Amino acid sequence: MGEFDTADLLTVLFVIGIVAEAMTAAVAAGRMRMDLFGVITLGALTALGGGTVRDIILDNYPLTWVEQPLYLLIVVIASVVTVRISWLMYQLRKFFMVADAVGLSAFVVLGAQTAMSMGHGIIITIVASVATGVSGGILRDVLSDRVPLVFRQELYASIAVLGALLYMFLTWVGVDEWATAIITVLFVFITRLLSLKFNWSLPVYEYDDEQVANYDPRSRISYQVLRRQAKRLPGARKVVRKVRKIQETKPTSRKKRDDEGPEPEPAT
C-alpha cells in the first residue's frame, strides 16, 4: 500500500467523521429549537471546528475547508438531511457512535501528520491531535449551553493523546508511514469503542463545600500519614478505613451549631 492509498483512506475516514459530527450537532441544534441556519452553523462548527482550531494554532493556512470547500458542502448537506430524517436519528444512535469513533481515529492521525510535517515535536503534535479530535465537540456543547462531554464524562481526549503518542513512536522506530497511519487508526477506533462498551472514564473531581467544611485539616493530614503506613503494617488498612468513615460521619462543632440553630436571645 502506498502513500497515495493511505491518503485516500484517511480522506474517506475524515468524511465519515465530519458527516457523523454534523448530524449529531444538528440533533443538538434541534433540541435547542434552532432554525435551519442555526442547524447548519452548529453542524459546520462541530464537524470542521477541530481542524480549524488546529490550523489556527499551528499557523497553517489556508484552512482545510477553505482549500477544499467540498468538505463544507458535505457538512451543510448532512445537516439539512438530518432535519429531514430526524425521526430516524434515535434508531441510528449506535451507528453514529461507531462513525464518531471512525472520525476520531482519522482526526488524530491527520492532526499528528500536520504537526509533524511542520517540524513540531511531541508536545505540539499531541496538542494538534487533541485539538483536531475534540474542539468541534466542545464548540457544539458550549453553543448548546452545556458543559462539554469531553470535560465531564467521556474518554475522548485521552484516547487522542494516546493515539498521537503511538503515531510518533511508530514513526520514531522507522515504521512505514502507511503502516503507522493504519495501526494508529485501528488503535484509536478500537479503544474508543471499548471505552463506550465498558464505560471507561477518567476520575471525576468533585468539590463539595458542605463536605469539606466537615473535615478537620489535622485529621486529614493524620489520615494521609496513616494511609501511607498502611502499606507496610498488617491490618492497618482496616483501621484507616474505619477512622475515615468515622470522620466523614461525625459532625464538627460548627455543624452542630448549625443544626441546633441560633442561640436564644437574652430576655429583656
Coordinates of C-alpha atoms in Angstrom, one line a residue:
M1 CA 0.0 0.0 0.0
G2 CA 1.5 3.3 -1.0
E3 CA 1.3 6.8 0.4
F4 CA -1.4 7.8 -2.1
D5 CA -3.6 4.9 -0.9
T6 CA -3.1 5.9 2.7
A7 CA -4.1 9.5 2.0
D8 CA -7.3 8.3 0.2
L9 CA -8.1 6.1 3.2
L10 CA -7.7 8.9 5.6
T11 CA -9.8 11.2 3.4
V12 CA -12.7 8.6 3.4
L13 CA -12.4 8.2 7.2
F14 CA -12.3 12.0 7.6
V15 CA -15.5 12.4 5.5
I16 CA -17.3 9.8 7.6
G17 CA -16.2 11.6 10.7
I18 CA -17.4 15.0 9.7
V19 CA -20.7 13.7 8.4
A20 CA -21.3 12.0 11.8
E21 CA -20.3 15.1 13.7
A22 CA -22.5 17.4 11.6
M23 CA -25.6 15.1 12.0
T24 CA -25.2 14.8 15.8
A25 CA -24.7 18.5 16.0
A26 CA -27.9 19.0 14.0
V27 CA -29.8 16.9 16.5
A28 CA -28.3 19.0 19.4
A29 CA -29.5 22.1 17.5
G30 CA -33.0 20.6 17.2
R31 CA -33.0 20.1 21.0
M32 CA -32.3 23.8 21.4
R33 CA -35.0 24.7 18.8
M34 CA -32.7 26.4 16.4
D35 CA -33.7 27.4 12.9
L36 CA -32.2 25.9 9.8
F37 CA -29.4 28.5 9.7
G38 CA -28.6 27.6 13.3
V39 CA -28.6 23.9 12.5
I40 CA -26.2 24.3 9.6
T41 CA -23.9 26.6 11.5
L42 CA -23.7 24.3 14.5
G43 CA -23.1 21.3 12.2
A44 CA -20.3 23.1 10.4
L45 CA -18.6 24.3 13.6
T46 CA -18.8 20.9 15.1
A47 CA -17.6 19.0 12.0
L48 CA -14.9 21.4 10.8
G49 CA -14.1 23.3 14.0
G50 CA -11.4 20.8 15.2
G51 CA -9.3 21.1 12.0
T52 CA -9.9 24.9 12.0
V53 CA -8.6 25.3 15.6
R54 CA -5.6 23.1 14.8
D55 CA -4.6 25.1 11.7
I56 CA -5.0 28.4 13.6
I57 CA -2.8 27.1 16.4
L58 CA -0.2 25.8 14.0
D59 CA -0.5 28.9 11.7
N60 CA -1.2 26.5 8.9
Y61 CA -3.1 28.3 6.1
P62 CA -5.2 28.0 4.1
L63 CA -7.6 26.3 6.4
T64 CA -8.6 22.8 5.3
W65 CA -12.2 23.6 4.4
V66 CA -11.1 26.8 2.6
E67 CA -8.7 24.9 0.5
Q68 CA -11.3 22.1 -0.1
P69 CA -14.8 23.8 0.0
L70 CA -16.3 20.4 -0.8
Y71 CA -16.0 19.5 2.8
L72 CA -18.1 22.4 3.8
L73 CA -20.7 21.5 1.2
I74 CA -20.8 17.9 2.6
V75 CA -21.3 19.2 6.1
V76 CA -24.2 21.5 5.0
I77 CA -25.9 18.7 3.2
A78 CA -25.5 16.3 6.1
S79 CA -27.1 18.9 8.5
V80 CA -30.0 19.5 6.2
V81 CA -30.6 15.8 5.6
T82 CA -30.7 15.3 9.4
V83 CA -33.6 17.8 9.7
R84 CA -35.5 15.8 7.1
I85 CA -34.9 12.4 8.7
S86 CA -34.9 13.5 12.4
W87 CA -37.5 10.8 13.1
L88 CA -34.8 8.2 12.3
M89 CA -31.9 9.6 14.3
Y90 CA -32.7 7.8 17.6
Q91 CA -32.6 4.4 15.9
L92 CA -29.3 5.3 14.3
R93 CA -27.6 6.4 17.5
K94 CA -25.3 3.3 17.7
F95 CA -24.3 3.8 14.1
F96 CA -23.3 7.4 14.9
M97 CA -21.2 6.3 17.9
V98 CA -19.3 4.0 15.5
A99 CA -19.0 6.7 12.9
D100 CA -17.8 9.1 15.5
A101 CA -15.0 6.7 16.6
V102 CA -14.0 6.4 12.9
G103 CA -13.8 10.1 12.6
L104 CA -11.8 10.4 15.8
S105 CA -9.2 8.0 14.5
A106 CA -8.8 10.0 11.3
F107 CA -8.7 13.3 13.2
V108 CA -5.9 12.1 15.4
V109 CA -3.8 10.8 12.6
L110 CA -4.4 14.0 10.5
G111 CA -3.6 16.2 13.4
A112 CA -0.3 14.3 14.1
Q113 CA 0.7 14.3 10.4
T114 CA 0.0 18.1 10.1
A115 CA 2.1 19.0 13.2
M116 CA 5.0 16.7 12.3
S117 CA 5.1 17.8 8.7
M118 CA 5.7 21.3 10.1
G119 CA 8.6 20.1 12.2
H120 CA 6.9 20.3 15.6
G121 CA 7.8 18.0 18.5
I122 CA 5.9 15.7 20.8
I123 CA 4.0 18.3 22.8
I124 CA 2.7 20.3 19.9
T125 CA 1.9 17.1 18.0
I126 CA -0.3 15.9 20.9
V127 CA -1.9 19.4 21.1
A128 CA -2.7 19.2 17.4
S129 CA -4.2 15.8 17.6
V130 CA -6.3 16.6 20.6
A131 CA -7.5 19.9 19.1
T132 CA -8.5 18.2 15.9
G133 CA -10.4 15.5 17.7
V134 CA -12.2 17.4 20.5
S135 CA -12.5 21.1 19.5
G136 CA -15.6 20.6 17.4
G137 CA -17.5 18.8 20.1
I138 CA -16.5 21.5 22.6
L139 CA -17.9 24.2 20.3
R140 CA -21.1 22.3 19.9
D141 CA -21.7 21.8 23.6
V142 CA -20.7 25.4 24.5
L143 CA -23.2 26.8 21.9
S144 CA -25.8 24.3 23.2
D145 CA -25.4 25.7 26.7
R146 CA -24.0 22.7 28.4
V147 CA -20.7 21.5 29.9
P148 CA -18.7 19.7 27.1
L149 CA -19.0 15.9 27.4
V150 CA -15.2 15.6 26.9
F151 CA -14.7 17.5 30.2
R152 CA -17.1 15.5 32.4
Q153 CA -17.9 12.1 31.1
E154 CA -16.4 10.5 28.0
L155 CA -12.9 9.1 27.5
Y156 CA -12.2 11.1 24.3
A157 CA -9.3 13.5 24.6
S158 CA -7.2 10.9 26.5
I159 CA -7.6 8.5 23.5
A160 CA -6.4 11.2 21.2
V161 CA -3.3 11.7 23.4
L162 CA -2.5 8.0 23.3
G163 CA -3.1 7.9 19.6
A164 CA -0.7 10.8 19.0
L165 CA 2.0 9.2 21.2
L166 CA 1.6 5.9 19.3
Y167 CA 1.9 7.6 15.9
M168 CA 5.0 9.4 17.0
F169 CA 6.6 6.3 18.5
L170 CA 5.9 4.2 15.4
T171 CA 7.4 7.0 13.2
W172 CA 10.4 7.2 15.5
V173 CA 11.2 3.5 15.3
G174 CA 11.1 3.6 11.5
V175 CA 7.7 2.0 10.7
D176 CA 6.4 2.9 7.2
E177 CA 4.1 5.8 7.1
W178 CA 1.1 3.8 5.7
A179 CA 1.5 1.2 8.4
T180 CA 1.9 3.8 11.1
A181 CA -1.3 5.5 10.0
I182 CA -3.3 2.3 9.8
I183 CA -2.1 1.0 13.2
T184 CA -2.9 4.3 14.8
V185 CA -6.4 4.4 13.2
L186 CA -7.2 0.9 14.4
F187 CA -5.9 1.6 17.9
V188 CA -7.9 4.8 18.4
F189 CA -11.0 3.2 16.8
I190 CA -10.9 0.1 19.0
T191 CA -10.0 1.9 22.2
R192 CA -12.9 4.4 21.6
L193 CA -15.4 1.6 21.1
L194 CA -14.1 -0.3 24.2
S195 CA -14.4 2.8 26.3
L196 CA -18.1 3.2 25.2
K197 CA -18.8 -0.5 25.9
F198 CA -17.2 -0.6 29.3
N199 CA -17.9 3.0 30.4
W200 CA -14.3 3.9 30.8
S201 CA -13.7 7.4 32.0
L202 CA -11.1 9.5 33.9
P203 CA -11.6 10.1 37.7
V204 CA -14.0 13.0 38.2
Y205 CA -13.0 15.8 40.5
E206 CA -15.9 17.0 42.7
Y207 CA -15.7 19.8 45.3
D208 CA -18.5 19.9 47.8
D209 CA -18.4 22.9 50.2
E210 CA -20.6 21.2 52.8
Q211 CA -18.5 18.1 52.9
V212 CA -15.2 19.9 53.0
A213 CA -16.5 22.1 55.9
N214 CA -16.9 19.0 58.0
Y215 CA -13.3 17.9 57.6
D216 CA -10.7 18.8 60.2
P217 CA -7.4 19.5 58.4
R218 CA -5.4 17.9 61.2
S219 CA -7.4 14.7 60.9
R220 CA -7.0 14.7 57.1
I221 CA -3.2 15.0 57.4
S222 CA -3.1 12.2 60.0
Y223 CA -5.2 10.1 57.7
Q224 CA -2.8 10.6 54.8
V225 CA 0.1 9.6 57.0
L226 CA -1.7 6.5 58.3
R227 CA -2.7 5.6 54.7
R228 CA 1.0 5.5 53.7
Q229 CA 1.9 3.5 56.7
A230 CA -0.9 1.0 56.0
K231 CA 1.0 -0.3 53.0
R232 CA 3.6 -1.7 55.5
L233 CA 1.6 -2.5 58.6
P234 CA -0.6 -5.7 58.6
G235 CA -4.2 -4.9 59.5
A236 CA -3.7 -1.2 59.3
R237 CA -5.8 -0.8 56.2
K238 CA -9.0 -1.8 58.1
V239 CA -8.2 0.7 60.9
V240 CA -7.7 3.5 58.4
R241 CA -11.0 2.8 56.7
K242 CA -12.8 2.8 60.0
V243 CA -11.2 6.1 61.0
R244 CA -12.1 7.7 57.7
K245 CA -15.7 6.5 58.0
I246 CA -16.0 8.0 61.5
Q247 CA -14.5 11.3 60.3
E248 CA -16.9 11.5 57.4
T249 CA -20.0 10.8 59.5
K250 CA -19.1 12.7 62.7
P251 CA -20.3 16.4 62.5
T252 CA -17.9 19.1 63.6
S253 CA -18.8 21.6 66.3
R254 CA -19.6 24.1 63.5
K255 CA -22.0 21.6 62.0
K256 CA -23.6 21.0 65.4
R257 CA -24.2 24.7 65.9
D258 CA -25.8 25.0 62.5
D259 CA -28.1 22.0 63.3
E260 CA -29.1 23.4 66.7
G261 CA -30.0 26.8 65.3
P262 CA -29.2 30.2 66.6
E263 CA -28.8 30.8 70.4
P264 CA -31.8 32.3 72.1
E265 CA -31.7 36.0 72.6
P266 CA -31.5 37.1 76.3
A267 CA -34.7 38.1 77.8
T268 CA -35.2 41.8 78.4

